[in-house]
Amino acid sequence: MVRPGLQDQALKRLALISDLHQALANGELEVFYQPIVGAHDRAPVGAESLVRWYHRRRGLVSPVDFVNVAESTGYIVPLGTGCSGRPAVNSRPGAGRDGGRPVLRQRQPVPPPARRAGLVDDVGRALIDFELPARCLVLEVTESTFTLGFDAGLARLQELKLIGLRIALDDYGTGYSSLNRLGRLPIDIVKIDKSFIDRLLVSPEGRALVQSVLDVTHALGKISIAEGVEQAEQCDTLADLGATTSRGTSSPGPCPPTRPPASSRS
């Protein structure tokens, strides 16, 4: 016997899957931008592209609600492919501090083996179509990328690196990555999860955890991005600890495609 609560959850999930399928077909998903700022001077150094879904009945659907569904159903592939060109369009006139161009980041987990084959080709075509230098795009992967096979995921990241992209590891410390794996991954950026930042000012242990992640990240020659920074005191503490950059409500909020953040506007 299925409990009513579980049945309701299953029905809601099925409805969300159906709606997401229609949203992808109808182009209902938009890319917004949120600045990434320097931890010390809080000046924009780039922008992260964030997918927003305005549902015809539900209104704004949180990424928390639909991204995990997209990953589990395989819709993350057309979602990432459909959105990957849009950050490229808006990045070309940019003037960030990375060689005069912004760093635009796209949440695009590397899909499971059976659906991975076209990823490198899709990204390569987007770069060519929009005349975007590969170094201006940072592709983001999550720790769950490697749960179905570390070697296969590693090979795909190495292919992406060969075309000049930079790679960011999201949610580090909340999933499956070990120090050994972190050292082997061809990544350029490590994102410190918001759950760590939330504890930064709460206890000495919370501060020590953030410091340890920063120390390992920088010892390996990676850039750090602190996620979910909401307080000025958090910014100051992260700067004291040696953080590279941060993103959150302490910096300007997400901007629509027609008004990219300062770091990606000419």
Coordinates of C-alpha atoms in Angstrom, one line a residue:
M1 CA 0.0 0.0 0.0
V2 CA 1.3 3.4 -1.0
R3 CA 0.9 6.1 1.7
P4 CA -1.1 9.2 0.5
G5 CA 1.9 11.5 1.2
L6 CA 4.2 9.5 -1.0
Q7 CA 1.6 9.2 -3.7
D8 CA 1.1 13.0 -3.7
Q9 CA 4.9 13.5 -4.0
A10 CA 5.1 11.1 -6.9
L11 CA 2.2 12.7 -8.7
K12 CA 3.8 16.2 -8.2
R13 CA 7.1 14.9 -9.6
L14 CA 5.5 13.4 -12.6
A15 CA 3.7 16.7 -13.3
L16 CA 6.9 18.6 -12.9
I17 CA 8.7 16.3 -15.3
S18 CA 5.9 16.8 -17.9
D19 CA 6.0 20.6 -17.4
L20 CA 9.8 20.6 -17.7
H21 CA 9.6 18.7 -21.0
Q22 CA 7.2 21.3 -22.3
A23 CA 9.3 24.2 -21.0
L24 CA 12.3 23.0 -22.8
A25 CA 10.3 22.6 -26.0
N26 CA 8.8 26.0 -25.7
G27 CA 11.9 27.9 -24.6
E28 CA 10.4 29.0 -21.2
L29 CA 13.8 28.8 -19.4
E30 CA 15.8 32.0 -19.2
V31 CA 19.5 32.7 -18.3
F32 CA 20.1 35.3 -15.6
Y33 CA 23.5 36.6 -14.5
Q34 CA 24.9 37.1 -11.0
P35 CA 28.3 38.8 -10.5
I36 CA 31.2 37.0 -9.0
V37 CA 33.3 39.5 -7.0
G38 CA 36.8 39.6 -5.6
A39 CA 36.9 38.7 -2.0
H40 CA 39.2 41.6 -1.1
D41 CA 38.0 44.5 -3.2
R42 CA 34.5 43.1 -4.1
A43 CA 35.0 44.3 -7.6
P44 CA 33.3 42.1 -10.3
V45 CA 35.5 39.6 -12.0
G46 CA 32.9 37.7 -13.9
A47 CA 29.4 36.4 -13.8
E48 CA 27.6 33.1 -13.2
S49 CA 24.7 32.2 -15.4
L50 CA 21.6 31.0 -13.5
V51 CA 18.7 29.3 -15.1
R52 CA 15.2 30.7 -14.2
W53 CA 11.9 29.1 -15.1
Y54 CA 8.8 31.2 -15.2
H55 CA 6.0 28.6 -15.3
R56 CA 2.7 29.7 -16.9
R57 CA 0.7 28.5 -13.9
R58 CA 3.2 28.0 -11.0
G59 CA 5.0 31.3 -11.5
L60 CA 8.8 31.3 -10.7
V61 CA 10.0 27.7 -10.2
S62 CA 13.1 27.4 -8.0
P63 CA 16.1 25.7 -9.5
V64 CA 16.1 23.6 -6.3
D65 CA 12.9 22.1 -7.5
F66 CA 13.7 21.4 -11.1
V67 CA 17.5 21.0 -11.6
N68 CA 17.6 17.7 -9.6
V69 CA 14.7 16.4 -11.6
A70 CA 16.4 17.5 -14.8
E71 CA 19.6 15.6 -13.8
S72 CA 17.7 12.4 -12.8
T73 CA 15.6 12.3 -16.0
G74 CA 18.3 13.3 -18.5
Y75 CA 16.7 16.6 -19.3
I76 CA 19.8 18.3 -18.0
V77 CA 21.4 17.5 -21.4
P78 CA 19.0 19.6 -23.5
L79 CA 18.8 22.1 -20.7
G80 CA 22.5 22.7 -20.7
T81 CA 22.8 22.6 -24.5
G82 CA 19.9 25.0 -24.9
C83 CA 21.3 27.5 -22.5
S84 CA 25.0 27.2 -23.2
G85 CA 24.9 29.6 -26.2
R86 CA 23.0 32.3 -24.4
P87 CA 25.8 33.3 -22.0
A88 CA 28.1 33.3 -25.0
V89 CA 26.0 35.9 -26.8
N90 CA 26.2 38.4 -24.0
S91 CA 29.8 37.8 -23.1
R92 CA 31.4 39.0 -26.3
P93 CA 31.3 42.7 -25.6
G94 CA 32.4 42.2 -22.0
A95 CA 35.3 43.9 -20.2
G96 CA 36.0 41.9 -17.1
R97 CA 39.4 41.6 -15.4
D98 CA 40.2 38.3 -17.0
G99 CA 42.3 39.5 -19.9
G100 CA 39.7 42.1 -20.6
R101 CA 36.9 39.7 -20.8
P102 CA 34.4 38.3 -18.2
V103 CA 34.4 34.8 -16.9
L104 CA 30.9 33.5 -17.6
R105 CA 30.0 30.2 -15.8
Q106 CA 27.3 27.7 -16.8
R107 CA 25.9 25.1 -14.6
Q108 CA 26.2 22.0 -16.8
P109 CA 26.9 18.7 -15.0
V110 CA 28.6 16.2 -17.1
P111 CA 25.8 13.7 -17.8
P112 CA 26.0 9.9 -17.2
P113 CA 28.0 7.8 -19.7
A114 CA 25.2 6.9 -22.0
R115 CA 24.3 10.6 -22.6
R116 CA 27.7 12.2 -22.6
A117 CA 28.9 11.6 -26.2
G118 CA 27.8 15.0 -27.7
L119 CA 28.7 17.3 -24.8
V120 CA 32.2 18.3 -26.1
D121 CA 30.8 18.8 -29.7
D122 CA 27.9 20.9 -28.4
V123 CA 30.1 23.2 -26.4
G124 CA 32.6 23.5 -29.2
R125 CA 29.8 24.5 -31.7
A126 CA 28.5 27.2 -29.2
L127 CA 31.9 28.7 -28.9
I128 CA 32.3 28.9 -32.7
D129 CA 28.8 30.1 -33.4
F130 CA 29.1 33.0 -31.0
E131 CA 32.8 33.7 -31.6
L132 CA 33.6 33.2 -27.9
P133 CA 37.1 32.5 -26.7
A134 CA 37.1 29.2 -24.8
R135 CA 38.9 30.7 -21.8
C136 CA 35.9 33.0 -21.2
L137 CA 33.6 30.1 -20.4
V138 CA 33.8 28.0 -17.3
L139 CA 31.9 24.8 -17.3
E140 CA 30.6 23.7 -13.9
V141 CA 30.4 20.0 -12.8
T142 CA 29.1 18.6 -9.5
E143 CA 30.5 15.8 -7.4
S144 CA 27.7 13.6 -8.5
T145 CA 29.2 13.6 -12.0
F146 CA 31.7 10.9 -10.8
T147 CA 29.3 8.6 -8.9
L148 CA 28.7 6.5 -12.1
G149 CA 32.4 6.1 -12.9
F150 CA 35.3 8.3 -12.0
D151 CA 37.6 7.4 -14.9
A152 CA 34.8 8.1 -17.5
G153 CA 34.0 11.5 -16.0
L154 CA 37.7 12.3 -15.8
A155 CA 38.2 11.5 -19.5
R156 CA 35.3 13.8 -20.5
L157 CA 36.7 16.7 -18.4
Q158 CA 40.1 16.2 -20.1
E159 CA 38.4 16.5 -23.5
L160 CA 36.7 19.8 -22.4
K161 CA 40.1 21.1 -21.2
L162 CA 41.7 20.3 -24.5
I163 CA 39.4 22.8 -26.3
G164 CA 40.4 25.5 -23.8
L165 CA 37.5 25.6 -21.3
R166 CA 38.0 26.0 -17.6
I167 CA 36.2 23.7 -15.2
A168 CA 34.7 24.5 -11.8
L169 CA 33.8 21.8 -9.2
D170 CA 30.5 22.7 -7.5
D171 CA 29.4 21.7 -3.9
Y172 CA 32.8 20.5 -2.9
G173 CA 32.9 18.8 0.4
T174 CA 29.2 17.9 0.4
G175 CA 29.4 14.7 -1.7
Y176 CA 31.9 12.1 -2.9
S177 CA 35.1 13.9 -3.6
S178 CA 38.2 12.8 -1.7
L179 CA 41.5 14.8 -1.5
N180 CA 43.0 12.2 -3.8
R181 CA 40.3 12.7 -6.5
L182 CA 40.5 16.5 -6.1
G183 CA 44.2 16.3 -6.9
R184 CA 43.5 14.2 -10.0
L185 CA 40.7 16.3 -11.5
P186 CA 41.6 18.8 -14.3
I187 CA 39.7 21.6 -12.6
D188 CA 40.5 25.2 -12.2
I189 CA 38.0 26.4 -9.7
V190 CA 36.6 24.9 -6.5
K191 CA 33.3 26.3 -5.2
I192 CA 32.8 26.3 -1.4
D193 CA 29.3 25.2 -0.7
K194 CA 26.9 27.6 1.0
S195 CA 26.4 25.1 3.9
F196 CA 30.1 25.8 4.9
I197 CA 29.6 29.6 4.5
D198 CA 26.6 29.5 6.7
R199 CA 28.7 28.1 9.6
L200 CA 31.6 30.5 9.0
L201 CA 30.7 33.0 11.7
V202 CA 28.8 30.5 14.0
S203 CA 31.6 28.6 15.5
P204 CA 35.4 28.1 15.5
E205 CA 34.8 24.7 13.9
G206 CA 32.9 26.3 11.0
R207 CA 35.7 28.8 10.4
A208 CA 38.2 26.0 10.5
L209 CA 36.3 24.0 7.9
V210 CA 36.3 26.9 5.5
Q211 CA 39.9 27.6 6.1
S212 CA 40.8 24.0 5.4
V213 CA 39.0 23.9 2.1
L214 CA 40.6 27.2 1.1
D215 CA 44.1 25.9 2.1
V216 CA 43.7 22.7 0.1
T217 CA 42.2 24.5 -2.9
H218 CA 45.0 27.1 -3.1
A219 CA 47.7 24.6 -2.4
L220 CA 46.6 22.7 -5.5
G221 CA 46.8 25.9 -7.5
K222 CA 43.0 26.3 -7.9
I223 CA 40.8 29.4 -7.6
S224 CA 38.1 29.4 -4.8
I225 CA 34.6 30.8 -5.0
A226 CA 32.6 31.1 -1.8
E227 CA 28.9 30.5 -2.5
G228 CA 25.9 32.0 -0.8
V229 CA 27.7 34.9 0.9
E230 CA 25.0 37.1 2.4
Q231 CA 26.7 39.2 5.0
A232 CA 29.4 41.9 4.9
E233 CA 31.1 40.2 7.9
Q234 CA 31.3 36.9 5.9
C235 CA 33.0 38.8 3.1
D236 CA 35.5 40.3 5.5
T237 CA 36.2 37.0 7.1
L238 CA 36.6 35.2 3.8
A239 CA 39.1 37.9 2.7
D240 CA 41.1 37.3 5.9
L241 CA 41.1 33.6 5.3
G242 CA 42.5 34.1 1.8
A243 CA 39.4 33.4 -0.3
T244 CA 39.7 34.4 -4.0
T245 CA 36.2 35.3 -5.0
S246 CA 32.6 35.0 -3.7
R247 CA 29.0 35.1 -5.0
G248 CA 25.8 35.7 -3.1
T249 CA 23.3 38.4 -2.0
S250 CA 26.1 40.5 -0.6
S251 CA 26.9 41.2 -4.3
P252 CA 24.4 42.5 -6.9
G253 CA 21.5 40.2 -7.5
P254 CA 20.9 38.2 -10.7
C255 CA 20.2 40.3 -13.8
P256 CA 18.1 39.4 -16.8
P257 CA 19.7 38.7 -20.2
T258 CA 18.9 42.2 -21.4
R259 CA 20.9 43.7 -18.6
P260 CA 24.1 41.7 -17.8
P261 CA 26.0 42.6 -14.7
A262 CA 28.7 45.3 -14.9
S263 CA 31.5 42.8 -15.4
S264 CA 30.0 41.6 -18.7
R265 CA 28.7 44.9 -20.0
S266 CA 30.6 47.0 -22.5

